[in-house]
Tab-separated table of C-alpha atoms in Angstrom:
chain	number	residue	atom	x	y	z
M	275	MET	CA	0.000	0.000	0.000
M	276	THR	CA	1.272	3.470	-0.857
M	277	PRO	CA	1.522	6.064	1.915
M	278	PRO	CA	-1.754	7.887	2.596
M	279	PRO	CA	-1.848	11.172	0.639
M	280	GLU	CA	-2.330	13.139	3.871
M	281	LEU	CA	0.855	11.658	5.311
M	282	GLU	CA	3.352	12.508	2.593
M	283	PRO	CA	3.217	16.323	2.933
M	284	ALA	CA	3.568	16.051	6.698
M	285	LEU	CA	6.486	13.660	6.460
M	286	SER	CA	8.263	15.843	3.915
M	287	THR	CA	9.496	17.965	6.823
M	288	PHE	CA	11.439	14.909	8.006
M	289	GLU	CA	13.405	14.399	4.770
M	290	LEU	CA	17.113	14.061	5.499
M	291	GLU	CA	18.006	16.638	2.880
M	292	ASP	CA	15.460	19.014	4.431
M	293	GLY	CA	16.978	18.856	7.886
M	294	LEU	CA	15.777	15.596	9.460
M	295	ALA	CA	18.924	15.335	11.546
M	296	GLU	CA	18.392	18.842	12.887
M	297	GLU	CA	14.709	18.133	13.541
M	298	LEU	CA	15.586	15.016	15.502
M	299	ALA	CA	18.238	16.821	17.506
M	300	GLU	CA	15.891	19.664	18.433
M	301	SER	CA	12.817	17.561	19.173
M	302	GLN	CA	11.826	16.630	22.719
M	303	LEU	CA	11.032	13.181	21.345
M	304	PHE	CA	14.654	12.703	20.394
M	305	PRO	CA	16.748	14.505	23.052
M	306	ASP	CA	20.485	14.847	22.738
M	307	PRO	CA	22.371	11.912	24.244
M	308	GLU	CA	24.454	12.372	27.353
M	309	PRO	CA	27.809	10.614	26.937
M	310	GLY	CA	28.509	11.235	30.616
M	311	LEU	CA	25.953	8.559	31.488
M	312	LEU	CA	28.212	5.878	30.038
M	313	SER	CA	29.632	3.585	32.691
M	314	SER	CA	33.128	2.208	32.190
M	315	SER	CA	31.720	-1.302	31.776
M	316	ARG	CA	29.282	-0.161	29.114
M	317	LEU	CA	32.004	1.856	27.406
M	318	ARG	CA	34.151	-1.260	27.182
M	319	ALA	CA	31.206	-3.322	25.988
M	320	MET	CA	30.399	-0.777	23.313
M	321	THR	CA	33.894	-0.111	22.029
M	322	GLY	CA	35.510	-3.462	22.620
M	323	PRO	CA	38.843	-4.503	24.091
M	324	GLY	CA	40.709	-1.846	22.118
M	325	LEU	CA	40.023	0.781	24.818
M	326	ASP	CA	41.084	0.989	28.408
M	327	SER	CA	38.663	1.950	31.197
M	328	SER	CA	39.153	5.656	30.508
M	329	GLY	CA	38.158	5.276	26.876
M	330	HIS	CA	41.661	5.603	25.409
M	331	PRO	CA	43.033	3.109	22.872
M	332	ALA	CA	44.814	0.258	24.601
M	333	SER	CA	46.694	-0.630	21.427
M	334	SER	CA	47.243	0.945	18.037
M	335	ASN	CA	45.414	-1.728	16.062
M	336	MET	CA	41.996	-1.561	17.734
M	337	GLY	CA	38.920	0.624	17.393
M	338	ALA	CA	38.864	4.304	18.257
M	339	GLY	CA	35.867	4.197	20.567
M	340	LEU	CA	33.124	6.800	20.718
M	341	ILE	CA	34.453	8.784	17.762
M	342	ASP	CA	34.037	5.821	15.422
M	343	ARG	CA	30.890	4.587	17.207
M	344	PRO	CA	31.054	0.836	16.452
M	345	VAL	CA	27.323	0.750	17.188
M	346	SER	CA	25.832	3.650	15.246
M	347	TRP	CA	22.337	2.326	14.440
M	348	VAL	CA	20.136	-0.390	15.899
M	349	ALA	CA	16.406	-1.120	15.916
M	350	LEU	CA	14.362	-2.790	18.653
M	351	ALA	CA	11.445	-4.996	17.635
M	352	GLY	CA	9.084	-7.286	19.489
M	353	PHE	CA	5.549	-7.628	20.767
M	354	MET	CA	3.844	-4.805	22.642
M	355	GLY	CA	4.828	-4.689	26.299
M	356	THR	CA	8.251	-6.294	25.842
M	357	GLY	CA	9.922	-3.016	26.817
M	358	LYS	CA	11.048	-1.632	23.460
M	359	SER	CA	10.499	2.028	24.344
M	360	ARG	CA	11.985	1.832	27.843
M	361	ILE	CA	14.912	-0.373	26.836
M	362	GLY	CA	15.455	1.600	23.634
M	363	TRP	CA	15.621	4.864	25.553
M	364	GLU	CA	18.146	3.495	28.057
M	365	LEU	CA	20.156	1.853	25.283
M	366	SER	CA	20.384	5.155	23.421
M	367	ARG	CA	21.711	6.869	26.539
M	368	ALA	CA	24.272	4.137	27.108
M	369	LEU	CA	25.483	4.280	23.495
M	370	ALA	CA	25.298	8.093	23.240
M	371	LEU	CA	22.887	7.857	20.291
M	372	HIS	CA	19.599	9.553	19.450
M	373	PHE	CA	16.384	7.740	20.378
M	374	VAL	CA	13.521	7.414	17.895
M	375	ASP	CA	10.155	5.871	18.811
M	376	THR	CA	8.298	5.195	15.552
M	377	ASP	CA	4.849	5.151	17.178
M	378	LYS	CA	5.486	8.562	18.752
M	379	LEU	CA	6.841	9.856	15.470
M	380	ILE	CA	3.667	8.757	13.674
M	381	THR	CA	1.412	10.386	16.263
M	382	ARG	CA	3.421	13.570	16.022
M	383	VAL	CA	3.248	13.696	12.223
M	384	VAL	CA	-0.443	12.799	11.814
M	385	GLY	CA	-1.572	14.671	14.933
M	386	LYS	CA	-3.523	11.743	16.399
M	387	SER	CA	-2.900	9.054	18.983
M	388	ILE	CA	-2.455	5.462	17.813
M	389	PRO	CA	-5.939	4.452	19.095
M	390	GLU	CA	-7.418	7.436	17.237
M	391	VAL	CA	-5.670	6.444	14.014
M	392	PHE	CA	-6.972	2.879	14.350
M	393	ALA	CA	-10.492	4.098	15.156
M	394	HIS	CA	-10.799	6.793	12.496
M	395	GLU	CA	-8.588	5.608	9.630
M	396	GLY	CA	-8.182	1.899	10.307
M	397	GLU	CA	-5.215	-0.420	10.717
M	398	SER	CA	-4.267	-0.400	7.023
M	399	TYR	CA	-3.798	3.377	7.143
M	400	PHE	CA	-1.647	3.054	10.258
M	401	ARG	CA	0.501	0.333	8.654
M	402	ALA	CA	1.028	2.537	5.606
M	403	CYS	CA	2.150	5.376	7.868
M	404	GLU	CA	4.395	2.929	9.689
M	405	GLY	CA	6.036	1.754	6.478
M	406	GLU	CA	6.796	5.291	5.377
M	407	VAL	CA	8.308	6.156	8.755
M	408	VAL	CA	10.477	3.016	8.604
M	409	ARG	CA	11.895	4.131	5.275
M	410	ARG	CA	12.758	7.516	6.786
M	411	VAL	CA	14.344	6.341	10.032
M	412	THR	CA	16.551	3.795	8.260
M	413	ARG	CA	18.243	6.760	6.605
M	414	LEU	CA	19.364	8.098	9.972
M	415	ASP	CA	22.784	7.696	11.518
M	416	TYR	CA	23.528	7.487	15.243
M	417	ALA	CA	20.095	6.280	16.336
M	418	VAL	CA	18.366	3.641	18.420
M	419	VAL	CA	14.956	3.029	16.833
M	420	SER	CA	12.080	1.571	18.854
M	421	LEU	CA	9.550	-0.051	16.514
M	422	GLY	CA	5.848	-0.582	17.037
M	423	GLY	CA	4.787	-4.118	17.894
M	424	GLY	CA	3.516	-4.850	14.388
M	425	THR	CA	6.174	-2.995	12.405
M	426	PHE	CA	8.594	-5.883	11.965
M	427	ILE	CA	5.751	-8.195	10.937
M	428	GLN	CA	5.422	-6.481	7.560
M	429	GLU	CA	7.750	-8.149	5.049
M	430	GLU	CA	8.881	-4.937	3.361
M	431	ASN	CA	9.616	-3.310	6.716
M	432	ARG	CA	11.715	-6.328	7.727
M	433	ARG	CA	13.690	-6.169	4.516
M	434	VAL	CA	14.425	-2.452	4.840
M	435	LEU	CA	15.321	-2.672	8.528
M	436	LEU	CA	17.579	-5.722	8.252
M	437	GLU	CA	19.393	-4.201	5.292
M	438	ARG	CA	20.064	-1.094	7.387
M	439	GLY	CA	21.479	-2.742	10.482
M	440	PRO	CA	20.922	-5.131	13.381
M	441	VAL	CA	17.410	-5.616	14.739
M	442	VAL	CA	17.194	-6.670	18.389
M	443	VAL	CA	13.980	-8.547	19.197
M	444	LEU	CA	12.762	-8.393	22.801
M	445	TRP	CA	10.722	-11.262	24.231
M	446	ALA	CA	8.450	-11.702	27.259
M	447	THR	CA	5.735	-14.151	28.293
M	448	PRO	CA	2.070	-13.433	27.476
M	449	GLU	CA	1.356	-13.047	31.198
M	450	THR	CA	4.083	-10.435	31.598
M	451	ILE	CA	2.884	-8.581	28.521
M	452	LEU	CA	-0.680	-8.518	29.843
M	453	ALA	CA	0.500	-7.178	33.200
M	454	ARG	CA	2.504	-4.442	31.482
M	455	THR	CA	-0.263	-3.402	29.074
M	456	ARG	CA	-3.371	-3.957	31.208
M	457	ASN	CA	-3.900	-0.251	31.878
M	458	SER	CA	-2.909	0.985	28.424
M	459	ASP	CA	-5.219	1.808	25.534
M	460	ARG	CA	-3.991	-0.784	23.022
M	461	PRO	CA	-6.411	-1.145	20.088
M	462	LEU	CA	-5.468	-4.774	19.436
M	463	LEU	CA	-6.355	-5.722	23.035
M	464	HIS	CA	-9.915	-4.393	22.979
M	465	THR	CA	-11.313	-7.881	23.532
M	466	PRO	CA	-13.063	-9.797	26.356
M	467	ASP	CA	-10.038	-12.102	26.745
M	468	PRO	CA	-6.868	-10.045	26.213
M	469	LEU	CA	-4.540	-12.838	27.368
M	470	ALA	CA	-5.893	-15.200	24.730
M	471	ARG	CA	-5.570	-12.414	22.177
M	472	ILE	CA	-1.933	-11.824	23.166
M	473	GLU	CA	-1.135	-15.537	22.917
M	474	ALA	CA	-2.774	-15.794	19.496
M	475	LEU	CA	-0.994	-12.723	18.137
M	476	MET	CA	2.376	-13.836	19.501
M	477	ASN	CA	2.004	-17.245	17.869
M	478	GLU	CA	0.989	-15.565	14.628
M	479	ARG	CA	3.957	-13.188	14.674
M	480	GLU	CA	6.673	-15.454	16.050
M	481	GLY	CA	7.979	-16.507	12.639
M	482	ALA	CA	8.553	-12.890	11.639
M	483	TYR	CA	10.125	-11.922	14.953
M	484	ARG	CA	12.529	-14.882	14.693
M	485	GLN	CA	14.059	-13.245	11.623
M	486	GLY	CA	15.589	-10.557	13.843
M	487	THR	CA	19.335	-10.323	14.292
M	488	ILE	CA	19.617	-10.652	18.069
M	489	HIS	CA	17.059	-12.045	20.545
M	490	VAL	CA	16.922	-10.958	24.187
M	491	ASN	CA	14.499	-11.939	26.951
M	492	SER	CA	13.201	-8.961	28.951
M	493	ASP	CA	10.920	-11.003	31.203
M	494	GLY	CA	11.410	-10.298	34.910
M	495	ARG	CA	14.722	-8.520	34.389
M	496	PRO	CA	15.753	-4.959	35.307
M	497	SER	CA	16.113	-2.756	32.259
M	498	GLU	CA	19.789	-2.056	32.957
M	499	GLU	CA	20.564	-5.768	32.819
M	500	VAL	CA	18.756	-6.087	29.491
M	501	VAL	CA	20.609	-3.069	28.094
M	502	ASP	CA	23.966	-4.494	29.176
M	503	GLU	CA	23.207	-7.782	27.415
M	504	ILE	CA	22.151	-5.987	24.237
M	505	ILE	CA	25.358	-3.934	24.176
M	506	GLU	CA	27.526	-7.003	24.716
M	507	ARG	CA	25.774	-8.905	21.953
M	508	LEU	CA	25.893	-5.940	19.577
M	509	TRP	CA	29.642	-5.767	20.082
M	510	ASN	CA	29.936	-9.492	19.354
M	511	TYR	CA	27.785	-8.998	16.264
M	512	TYR	CA	30.131	-6.369	14.849
M	513	GLU	CA	33.267	-8.152	16.036
M	514	PHE	CA	32.321	-11.207	13.992
M	515	GLY	CA	31.631	-9.252	10.831
M	516	GLY	CA	27.941	-8.579	11.222
M	517	GLU	CA	26.852	-12.213	11.180
M	518	ARG	CA	23.493	-12.934	12.773
M	519	ALA	CA	23.882	-13.539	16.476
M	520	SER	CA	22.704	-16.792	17.983
M	521	ASP	CA	19.804	-16.775	20.425
């Protein structure tokens, strides 16, 4: 489906050549990273064994650390309630990258909440908006991108995202997801039995999610622990030439 005609003029303000990087830097949705938040352990995990604890090269033949940014772009996918926005935000701070939440970007551009888009324009309209936003954010550098729960399910979105860089898929049990989303206004959970709906949707989407690059369980774990694992596995991913990481 082509992007809705109402969406294209609004999204034109986010074209890279028209100042998307500046828009992202100035927006409250995408605040400037704070490199000072990097712990020495995360700095080593991000830049590899080529740096000492102060961030200086330990040898002349290893990476140059933050300047070269070994991890310069990564997307987070997974079912709703797996922690993509929270983990993505903390990951962006740890890696000193911008944070982009595609659902929030869509609501900002179209001027409606996700439930309002579903109610007034329908899911197909939302998915078309989603696809257009994916094409834009994959043109960014220095970003952690948090995807909507259904974004990675669309074949074209998967292709574009995986061609751009690693996609980390977060996982949690249906019970955990229900507990995390119980008080939210999720259009897909407007049903008498939301747990059964979650289980059905997760089974339906599992095959697509399994095509992600790296898989991390967020169930019952503090966000910092999840972020540390993601950083370690991203470093391993790049260290071994960008080959898909094992689960």
